[in-house]
PDB file of C-alpha atoms in Angstrom:
ATOM      1  CA  MET A   1     158.428 109.199 160.389  1.00 60.00           C
ATOM      2  CA  GLU A   2     159.993 112.582 161.126  1.00 83.00           C
ATOM      3  CA  ASN A   3     157.901 115.713 161.014  1.00 95.00           C
ATOM      4  CA  PRO A   4     158.551 117.412 157.638  1.00 97.00           C
ATOM      5  CA  ILE A   5     158.482 120.810 159.353  1.00 98.00           C
ATOM      6  CA  ILE A   6     160.094 121.665 162.696  1.00 98.00           C
ATOM      7  CA  SER A   7     159.083 124.909 164.372  1.00 98.00           C
ATOM      8  CA  TYR A   8     160.140 126.563 167.610  1.00 98.00           C
ATOM      9  CA  LYS A   9     160.393 129.979 169.262  1.00 97.00           C
ATOM     10  CA  GLU A  10     163.598 131.730 170.290  1.00 95.00           C
ATOM     11  CA  ASN A  11     163.935 135.320 171.545  1.00 96.00           C
ATOM     12  CA  TYR A  12     160.900 136.744 169.704  1.00 97.00           C
ATOM     13  CA  LYS A  13     161.736 134.715 166.589  1.00 98.00           C
ATOM     14  CA  GLY A  14     159.535 131.990 165.176  1.00 98.00           C
ATOM     15  CA  VAL A  15     161.848 129.535 163.420  1.00 98.00           C
ATOM     16  CA  ILE A  16     160.515 127.166 160.759  1.00 98.00           C
ATOM     17  CA  GLN A  17     162.913 124.434 159.640  1.00 98.00           C
ATOM     18  CA  LEU A  18     162.226 122.555 156.416  1.00 98.00           C
ATOM     19  CA  ASN A  19     162.915 118.978 157.461  1.00 98.00           C
ATOM     20  CA  ARG A  20     162.821 116.685 154.413  1.00 97.00           C
ATOM     21  CA  ALA A  21     166.569 116.808 153.900  1.00 97.00           C
ATOM     22  CA  GLU A  22     166.728 113.304 152.417  1.00 96.00           C
ATOM     23  CA  SER A  23     164.404 114.541 149.641  1.00 96.00           C
ATOM     24  CA  LYS A  24     166.098 117.946 149.225  1.00 97.00           C
ATOM     25  CA  ASN A  25     163.212 119.457 151.178  1.00 98.00           C
ATOM     26  CA  THR A  26     160.799 118.930 148.318  1.00 97.00           C
ATOM     27  CA  PHE A  27     157.149 119.761 148.877  1.00 97.00           C
ATOM     28  CA  ASN A  28     154.591 117.027 149.445  1.00 94.00           C
ATOM     29  CA  LYS A  29     151.109 117.466 150.901  1.00 94.00           C
ATOM     30  CA  GLU A  30     152.111 117.083 154.550  1.00 96.00           C
ATOM     31  CA  PHE A  31     155.094 119.398 154.093  1.00 97.00           C
ATOM     32  CA  ALA A  32     152.972 122.123 152.448  1.00 97.00           C
ATOM     33  CA  ILE A  33     150.246 121.880 155.103  1.00 97.00           C
ATOM     34  CA  GLU A  34     152.700 121.992 158.012  1.00 98.00           C
ATOM     35  CA  LEU A  35     154.631 124.900 156.482  1.00 98.00           C
ATOM     36  CA  ASN A  36     151.476 126.936 156.027  1.00 98.00           C
ATOM     37  CA  ASN A  37     150.155 126.072 159.488  1.00 98.00           C
ATOM     38  CA  SER A  38     153.460 127.083 161.080  1.00 98.00           C
ATOM     39  CA  LEU A  39     153.418 130.446 159.312  1.00 98.00           C
ATOM     40  CA  ILE A  40     149.877 131.146 160.504  1.00 98.00           C
ATOM     41  CA  LYS A  41     150.646 129.972 164.039  1.00 98.00           C
ATOM     42  CA  PHE A  42     153.628 132.295 164.379  1.00 98.00           C
ATOM     43  CA  ASP A  43     151.740 135.239 162.895  1.00 98.00           C
ATOM     44  CA  GLU A  44     149.134 134.798 165.622  1.00 97.00           C
ATOM     45  CA  ASP A  45     151.660 134.184 168.428  1.00 97.00           C
ATOM     46  CA  LYS A  46     152.175 137.259 170.627  1.00 95.00           C
ATOM     47  CA  ASP A  47     155.642 136.006 171.616  1.00 96.00           C
ATOM     48  CA  VAL A  48     156.858 136.097 168.001  1.00 97.00           C
ATOM     49  CA  ARG A  49     157.910 139.261 166.171  1.00 98.00           C
ATOM     50  CA  VAL A  50     159.787 137.875 163.136  1.00 98.00           C
ATOM     51  CA  VAL A  51     159.505 134.533 161.306  1.00 98.00           C
ATOM     52  CA  ILE A  52     162.548 132.742 159.855  1.00 98.00           C
ATOM     53  CA  ILE A  53     162.406 129.918 157.313  1.00 98.00           C
ATOM     54  CA  GLU A  54     165.554 127.799 157.133  1.00 98.00           C
ATOM     55  CA  ALA A  55     166.388 124.281 156.028  1.00 98.00           C
ATOM     56  CA  GLU A  56     167.867 121.123 157.422  1.00 97.00           C
ATOM     57  CA  GLY A  57     170.387 119.386 155.180  1.00 97.00           C
ATOM     58  CA  LYS A  58     172.252 120.739 152.175  1.00 98.00           C
ATOM     59  CA  HIS A  59     169.389 122.378 150.269  1.00 98.00           C
ATOM     60  CA  PHE A  60     166.676 124.938 150.989  1.00 98.00           C
ATOM     61  CA  SER A  61     164.115 123.252 148.714  1.00 98.00           C
ATOM     62  CA  ALA A  62     164.183 121.629 145.282  1.00 98.00           C
ATOM     63  CA  GLY A  63     160.495 122.260 144.608  1.00 96.00           C
ATOM     64  CA  ILE A  64     157.514 119.915 144.489  1.00 95.00           C
ATOM     65  CA  ALA A  65     158.280 116.194 144.743  1.00 92.00           C
ATOM     66  CA  LEU A  66     157.632 114.681 141.317  1.00 88.00           C
ATOM     67  CA  ASP A  67     155.573 111.820 142.743  1.00 87.00           C
ATOM     68  CA  GLN A  68     152.961 114.405 143.768  1.00 84.00           C
ATOM     69  CA  PHE A  69     151.940 114.710 140.113  1.00 80.00           C
ATOM     70  CA  ASP A  70     150.623 111.144 139.979  1.00 76.00           C
ATOM     71  CA  GLU A  71     147.054 112.328 140.670  1.00 61.00           C
ATOM     72  CA  ALA A  72     144.951 111.605 137.559  1.00 63.00           C
ATOM     73  CA  ASP A  73     141.807 113.407 138.663  1.00 76.00           C
ATOM     74  CA  ALA A  74     141.643 117.086 137.629  1.00 75.00           C
ATOM     75  CA  PHE A  75     139.974 118.154 140.875  1.00 77.00           C
ATOM     76  CA  GLN A  76     142.636 116.408 142.960  1.00 83.00           C
ATOM     77  CA  GLN A  77     145.406 117.978 140.890  1.00 84.00           C
ATOM     78  CA  LYS A  78     143.991 121.485 141.304  1.00 87.00           C
ATOM     79  CA  GLU A  79     143.535 120.915 145.037  1.00 88.00           C
ATOM     80  CA  LEU A  80     147.161 119.746 145.282  1.00 88.00           C
ATOM     81  CA  LEU A  81     148.560 122.745 143.430  1.00 90.00           C
ATOM     82  CA  GLU A  82     146.488 125.196 145.460  1.00 93.00           C
ATOM     83  CA  LEU A  83     148.016 123.606 148.539  1.00 93.00           C
ATOM     84  CA  MET A  84     151.552 123.938 147.133  1.00 94.00           C
ATOM     85  CA  ASP A  85     151.010 127.666 146.497  1.00 94.00           C
ATOM     86  CA  ARG A  86     149.148 128.478 149.714  1.00 96.00           C
ATOM     87  CA  HIS A  87     152.224 129.884 151.477  1.00 97.00           C
ATOM     88  CA  ASN A  88     152.344 132.665 148.856  1.00 96.00           C
ATOM     89  CA  HIS A  89     148.968 133.927 150.079  1.00 96.00           C
ATOM     90  CA  THR A  90     149.814 133.388 153.733  1.00 98.00           C
ATOM     91  CA  ILE A  91     153.114 135.296 153.723  1.00 98.00           C
ATOM     92  CA  ALA A  92     151.516 138.238 151.899  1.00 97.00           C
ATOM     93  CA  ASN A  93     148.666 138.325 154.436  1.00 97.00           C
ATOM     94  CA  MET A  94     150.904 138.057 157.505  1.00 98.00           C
ATOM     95  CA  LYS A  95     151.578 141.109 159.641  1.00 97.00           C
ATOM     96  CA  LYS A  96     155.046 139.931 160.643  1.00 98.00           C
ATOM     97  CA  PRO A  97     158.208 139.925 158.523  1.00 98.00           C
ATOM     98  CA  VAL A  98     159.260 136.583 157.024  1.00 98.00           C
ATOM     99  CA  ILE A  99     162.941 135.949 156.274  1.00 98.00           C
ATOM    100  CA  SER A 100     164.150 132.983 154.224  1.00 98.00           C
ATOM    101  CA  ALA A 101     167.701 131.672 154.670  1.00 98.00           C
ATOM    102  CA  VAL A 102     168.583 129.926 151.403  1.00 98.00           C
ATOM    103  CA  LYS A 103     171.411 127.457 150.844  1.00 98.00           C
ATOM    104  CA  GLY A 104     172.035 124.906 148.127  1.00 98.00           C
ATOM    105  CA  TYR A 105     169.063 124.512 145.796  1.00 98.00           C
ATOM    106  CA  GLY A 106     166.270 127.030 146.121  1.00 98.00           C
ATOM    107  CA  ILE A 107     164.609 126.016 142.880  1.00 98.00           C
ATOM    108  CA  ALA A 108     161.090 125.594 141.458  1.00 97.00           C
ATOM    109  CA  ASN A 109     158.652 125.867 144.391  1.00 97.00           C
ATOM    110  CA  GLY A 110     161.668 126.369 146.650  1.00 98.00           C
ATOM    111  CA  SER A 111     162.550 129.492 144.690  1.00 97.00           C
ATOM    112  CA  GLY A 112     158.903 130.531 144.893  1.00 97.00           C
ATOM    113  CA  LEU A 113     158.996 130.264 148.686  1.00 98.00           C
ATOM    114  CA  ALA A 114     162.115 132.442 148.784  1.00 98.00           C
ATOM    115  CA  PHE A 115     160.703 135.006 146.326  1.00 97.00           C
ATOM    116  CA  ALA A 116     157.457 135.189 148.344  1.00 98.00           C
ATOM    117  CA  SER A 117     159.347 135.921 151.569  1.00 98.00           C
ATOM    118  CA  ASP A 118     159.763 139.532 152.652  1.00 98.00           C
ATOM    119  CA  LEU A 119     163.554 139.267 152.918  1.00 98.00           C
ATOM    120  CA  VAL A 120     166.095 136.700 151.714  1.00 98.00           C
ATOM    121  CA  VAL A 121     169.558 135.915 153.032  1.00 98.00           C
ATOM    122  CA  ALA A 122     171.431 133.593 150.662  1.00 98.00           C
ATOM    123  CA  ALA A 123     174.591 131.580 151.070  1.00 98.00           C
ATOM    124  CA  ALA A 124     177.135 132.376 148.359  1.00 98.00           C
ATOM    125  CA  ASP A 125     176.750 128.839 146.968  1.00 97.00           C
ATOM    126  CA  ALA A 126     172.938 128.992 146.794  1.00 98.00           C
ATOM    127  CA  VAL A 127     171.287 128.318 143.432  1.00 98.00           C
ATOM    128  CA  PHE A 128     167.913 129.698 142.317  1.00 98.00           C
ATOM    129  CA  GLY A 129     165.821 128.724 139.320  1.00 97.00           C
ATOM    130  CA  THR A 130     162.298 128.226 137.996  1.00 97.00           C
ATOM    131  CA  THR A 131     163.179 124.823 136.621  1.00 97.00           C
ATOM    132  CA  ALA A 132     159.843 123.031 136.041  1.00 96.00           C
ATOM    133  CA  ILE A 133     160.114 123.626 132.282  1.00 97.00           C
ATOM    134  CA  ARG A 134     162.874 120.993 132.283  1.00 95.00           C
ATOM    135  CA  VAL A 135     160.332 118.256 133.051  1.00 93.00           C
ATOM    136  CA  GLY A 136     157.630 119.568 130.736  1.00 94.00           C
ATOM    137  CA  LEU A 137     155.840 121.695 133.333  1.00 93.00           C
ATOM    138  CA  ALA A 138     156.145 125.375 134.232  1.00 95.00           C
ATOM    139  CA  CYS A 139     156.820 127.243 137.488  1.00 96.00           C
ATOM    140  CA  LEU A 140     153.551 129.166 137.395  1.00 95.00           C
ATOM    141  CA  GLY A 141     153.139 129.418 141.171  1.00 94.00           C
ATOM    142  CA  PRO A 142     156.630 130.907 141.686  1.00 96.00           C
ATOM    143  CA  ALA A 143     156.029 133.126 138.640  1.00 96.00           C
ATOM    144  CA  MET A 144     153.707 135.413 140.604  1.00 95.00           C
ATOM    145  CA  PRO A 145     156.089 136.489 143.409  1.00 95.00           C
ATOM    146  CA  LEU A 146     158.945 136.474 140.864  1.00 96.00           C
ATOM    147  CA  SER A 147     157.003 138.868 138.614  1.00 95.00           C
ATOM    148  CA  ARG A 148     156.939 141.414 141.458  1.00 93.00           C
ATOM    149  CA  HIS A 149     160.740 141.575 141.467  1.00 94.00           C
ATOM    150  CA  VAL A 150     161.957 141.343 137.860  1.00 95.00           C
ATOM    151  CA  GLY A 151     160.942 142.780 134.510  1.00 95.00           C
ATOM    152  CA  ARG A 152     158.874 140.835 131.995  1.00 96.00           C
ATOM    153  CA  LYS A 153     161.769 139.907 129.687  1.00 97.00           C
ATOM    154  CA  ARG A 154     163.819 138.457 132.538  1.00 97.00           C
ATOM    155  CA  LEU A 155     160.726 136.757 133.951  1.00 97.00           C
ATOM    156  CA  MET A 156     160.095 135.057 130.603  1.00 97.00           C
ATOM    157  CA  GLN A 157     163.734 134.048 130.326  1.00 98.00           C
ATOM    158  CA  MET A 158     163.781 132.416 133.754  1.00 97.00           C
ATOM    159  CA  LEU A 159     160.452 130.621 133.280  1.00 97.00           C
ATOM    160  CA  MET A 160     161.029 129.485 129.682  1.00 98.00           C
ATOM    161  CA  THR A 161     164.657 128.379 129.883  1.00 98.00           C
ATOM    162  CA  GLY A 162     164.664 126.973 133.422  1.00 97.00           C
ATOM    163  CA  GLN A 163     168.257 128.112 133.792  1.00 96.00           C
ATOM    164  CA  ASN A 164     169.715 128.336 137.279  1.00 97.00           C
ATOM    165  CA  ILE A 165     171.118 131.593 138.588  1.00 98.00           C
ATOM    166  CA  SER A 166     173.687 132.085 141.330  1.00 98.00           C
ATOM    167  CA  ALA A 167     173.108 133.895 144.606  1.00 98.00           C
ATOM    168  CA  VAL A 168     175.059 136.878 143.279  1.00 98.00           C
ATOM    169  CA  GLU A 169     172.937 136.997 140.103  1.00 98.00           C
ATOM    170  CA  ALA A 170     169.809 136.778 142.258  1.00 98.00           C
ATOM    171  CA  TYR A 171     171.132 139.654 144.344  1.00 98.00           C
ATOM    172  CA  ASP A 172     171.730 141.740 141.225  1.00 97.00           C
ATOM    173  CA  LEU A 173     168.137 141.059 140.117  1.00 97.00           C
ATOM    174  CA  GLY A 174     166.736 142.181 143.467  1.00 97.00           C
ATOM    175  CA  LEU A 175     165.628 138.668 144.463  1.00 98.00           C
ATOM    176  CA  VAL A 176     168.047 138.430 147.395  1.00 98.00           C
ATOM    177  CA  ASN A 177     168.869 141.023 150.059  1.00 98.00           C
ATOM    178  CA  TRP A 178     172.180 139.682 151.369  1.00 98.00           C
ATOM    179  CA  VAL A 179     174.735 137.146 150.111  1.00 98.00           C
ATOM    180  CA  VAL A 180     177.045 135.688 152.744  1.00 98.00           C
ATOM    181  CA  GLU A 181     179.561 132.901 153.106  1.00 98.00           C
ATOM    182  CA  PRO A 182     177.796 129.566 153.777  1.00 98.00           C
ATOM    183  CA  GLY A 183     179.102 129.390 157.328  1.00 98.00           C
ATOM    184  CA  GLU A 184     177.633 132.821 158.087  1.00 98.00           C
ATOM    185  CA  LEU A 185     174.111 132.139 156.768  1.00 98.00           C
ATOM    186  CA  ARG A 186     172.398 131.452 160.066  1.00 98.00           C
ATOM    187  CA  LYS A 187     174.179 134.205 161.971  1.00 98.00           C
ATOM    188  CA  LYS A 188     173.344 136.817 159.347  1.00 98.00           C
ATOM    189  CA  THR A 189     169.709 135.701 159.180  1.00 98.00           C
ATOM    190  CA  PHE A 190     169.299 135.895 162.942  1.00 98.00           C
ATOM    191  CA  ASP A 191     171.097 139.263 163.051  1.00 98.00           C
ATOM    192  CA  VAL A 192     168.629 140.638 160.485  1.00 98.00           C
ATOM    193  CA  ALA A 193     165.749 139.236 162.547  1.00 98.00           C
ATOM    194  CA  ASP A 194     167.089 140.890 165.706  1.00 98.00           C
ATOM    195  CA  GLU A 195     167.373 144.200 163.853  1.00 98.00           C
ATOM    196  CA  LEU A 196     163.699 143.967 162.875  1.00 98.00           C
ATOM    197  CA  ILE A 197     162.658 142.918 166.378  1.00 97.00           C
ATOM    198  CA  ALA A 198     164.018 146.246 167.634  1.00 96.00           C
ATOM    199  CA  LYS A 199     161.675 148.134 165.287  1.00 97.00           C
ATOM    200  CA  ASN A 200     158.050 149.145 165.935  1.00 97.00           C
ATOM    201  CA  PRO A 201     156.095 145.990 165.016  1.00 97.00           C
ATOM    202  CA  HIS A 202     153.097 148.075 163.951  1.00 97.00           C
ATOM    203  CA  ALA A 203     155.283 150.018 161.523  1.00 97.00           C
ATOM    204  CA  LEU A 204     156.573 146.748 160.035  1.00 97.00           C
ATOM    205  CA  ALA A 205     153.002 145.510 159.646  1.00 97.00           C
ATOM    206  CA  ALA A 206     152.047 148.786 157.940  1.00 97.00           C
ATOM    207  CA  ILE A 207     154.951 148.396 155.510  1.00 97.00           C
ATOM    208  CA  LYS A 208     153.767 144.907 154.571  1.00 97.00           C
ATOM    209  CA  GLU A 209     150.221 146.147 154.101  1.00 96.00           C
ATOM    210  CA  VAL A 210     151.346 148.922 151.745  1.00 96.00           C
ATOM    211  CA  VAL A 211     153.691 146.677 149.763  1.00 95.00           C
ATOM    212  CA  TYR A 212     151.187 143.862 149.300  1.00 94.00           C
ATOM    213  CA  ARG A 213     147.983 145.907 149.016  1.00 92.00           C
ATOM    214  CA  ALA A 214     148.555 149.509 148.006  1.00 89.00           C
ATOM    215  CA  SER A 215     151.329 148.820 145.503  1.00 84.00           C
ATOM    216  CA  GLU A 216     149.011 146.521 143.536  1.00 86.00           C
ATOM    217  CA  LEU A 217     146.344 149.217 143.094  1.00 93.00           C
ATOM    218  CA  PRO A 218     146.165 151.903 140.408  1.00 94.00           C
ATOM    219  CA  TYR A 219     148.584 154.712 141.300  1.00 94.00           C
ATOM    220  CA  HIS A 220     146.206 157.225 142.876  1.00 96.00           C
ATOM    221  CA  GLN A 221     144.225 154.571 144.748  1.00 96.00           C
ATOM    222  CA  GLY A 222     147.496 153.202 146.089  1.00 95.00           C
ATOM    223  CA  ILE A 223     148.515 156.635 147.377  1.00 95.00           C
ATOM    224  CA  ASP A 224     145.141 157.071 149.090  1.00 96.00           C
ATOM    225  CA  LEU A 225     145.327 153.665 150.758  1.00 95.00           C
ATOM    226  CA  SER A 226     148.913 154.348 151.857  1.00 96.00           C
ATOM    227  CA  THR A 227     147.733 157.595 153.456  1.00 96.00           C
ATOM    228  CA  ASP A 228     144.986 155.734 155.326  1.00 96.00           C
ATOM    229  CA  ILE A 229     147.462 153.115 156.580  1.00 96.00           C
ATOM    230  CA  PHE A 230     149.978 155.776 157.626  1.00 95.00           C
ATOM    231  CA  THR A 231     147.259 157.735 159.450  1.00 96.00           C
ATOM    232  CA  ARG A 232     146.356 154.642 161.461  1.00 95.00           C
ATOM    233  CA  LEU A 233     150.026 154.036 162.236  1.00 97.00           C
ATOM    234  CA  ALA A 234     150.718 157.656 163.243  1.00 96.00           C
ATOM    235  CA  LEU A 235     147.833 157.583 165.751  1.00 96.00           C
ATOM    236  CA  HIS A 236     149.099 154.400 167.417  1.00 96.00           C
ATOM    237  CA  PRO A 237     150.737 154.727 170.883  1.00 96.00           C
ATOM    238  CA  ASN A 238     153.878 153.065 169.545  1.00 96.00           C
ATOM    239  CA  ALA A 239     154.385 155.882 167.061  1.00 95.00           C
ATOM    240  CA  LYS A 240     154.173 158.529 169.769  1.00 93.00           C
ATOM    241  CA  HIS A 241     156.600 156.534 171.914  1.00 95.00           C
ATOM    242  CA  GLY A 242     159.003 156.134 168.982  1.00 96.00           C
ATOM    243  CA  LEU A 243     159.088 159.878 168.342  1.00 95.00           C
ATOM    244  CA  GLU A 244     159.657 160.629 172.030  1.00 94.00           C
ATOM    245  CA  SER A 245     162.439 158.030 172.249  1.00 95.00           C
ATOM    246  CA  PHE A 246     164.162 159.477 169.189  1.00 95.00           C
ATOM    247  CA  GLN A 247     164.031 162.996 170.626  1.00 95.00           C
ATOM    248  CA  LYS A 248     165.332 161.827 174.001  1.00 95.00           C
ATOM    249  CA  LYS A 249     167.947 159.574 172.339  1.00 95.00           C
ATOM    250  CA  THR A 250     166.730 156.559 174.305  1.00 96.00           C
ATOM    251  CA  LYS A 251     166.063 153.014 173.137  1.00 93.00           C
ATOM    252  CA  PRO A 252     162.320 152.513 172.567  1.00 95.00           C
ATOM    253  CA  GLN A 253     160.426 150.019 174.693  1.00 93.00           C
ATOM    254  CA  TRP A 254     157.325 149.563 172.584  1.00 95.00           C
ATOM    255  CA  PRO A 255     154.047 149.855 174.569  1.00 94.00           C
ATOM    256  CA  GLU A 256     152.532 147.205 172.288  1.00 93.00           C
ATOM    257  CA  GLU A 257     155.246 144.686 171.418  1.00 89.00           C
ATOM    258  CA  ASN A 258     153.176 142.792 168.891  1.00 88.00           C
ATOM    259  CA  VAL A 259     150.464 143.200 166.285  1.00 91.00           C
TER     260      VAL A 259
END
């Protein structure tokens, strides 16, 4: 049986390929575990600066495989669903940027994976949706990252109707950063990754820390934490090198290439 997740390194990029194409890259236990493990592995790998999630086959991911809901025991069901949502925690806790390249269906837990990513590049024919309501469930895991991007009325509409939205609509809602022709999806994703690789990795990590930690605090506490994070960043050797490189109009060669 093929590995449900393929991962490899390429020029400072950690690439994670969703590899259950015959099942529209739906989540099962092994898939969820391998995805989460790959994210953690690349965050800890000093040869990786940016992580990319892409998909084999026609679709990014059509959510959780329906046969996973056969568990009758409440404890087993809770354990399963915690596993299916674990990547949401992992991506938020990672120091490195995570980019999802979405094509075809990015629905239900597939949409949640995209919404939880730091950046999203979508093919023009990609489709997003929190569709679990159609089978009598609800996309409550994807609801949390989704709620950080859209207002409450639109959040309710997406969760309660289960309607799909196009890549362009997702872009207009702030759920997608770039929409490209399908044939340009991989190139654009890798170009974005290369642009980030050129940046100070400690600055990127500081941005993630502020977005995922400080922005969730009460206003004044968030400002104070942001100041603490920025102070730590400004004292780092990479910051001094970045300022000197800018003044000299030279390309920075970061003293510490990873976090």
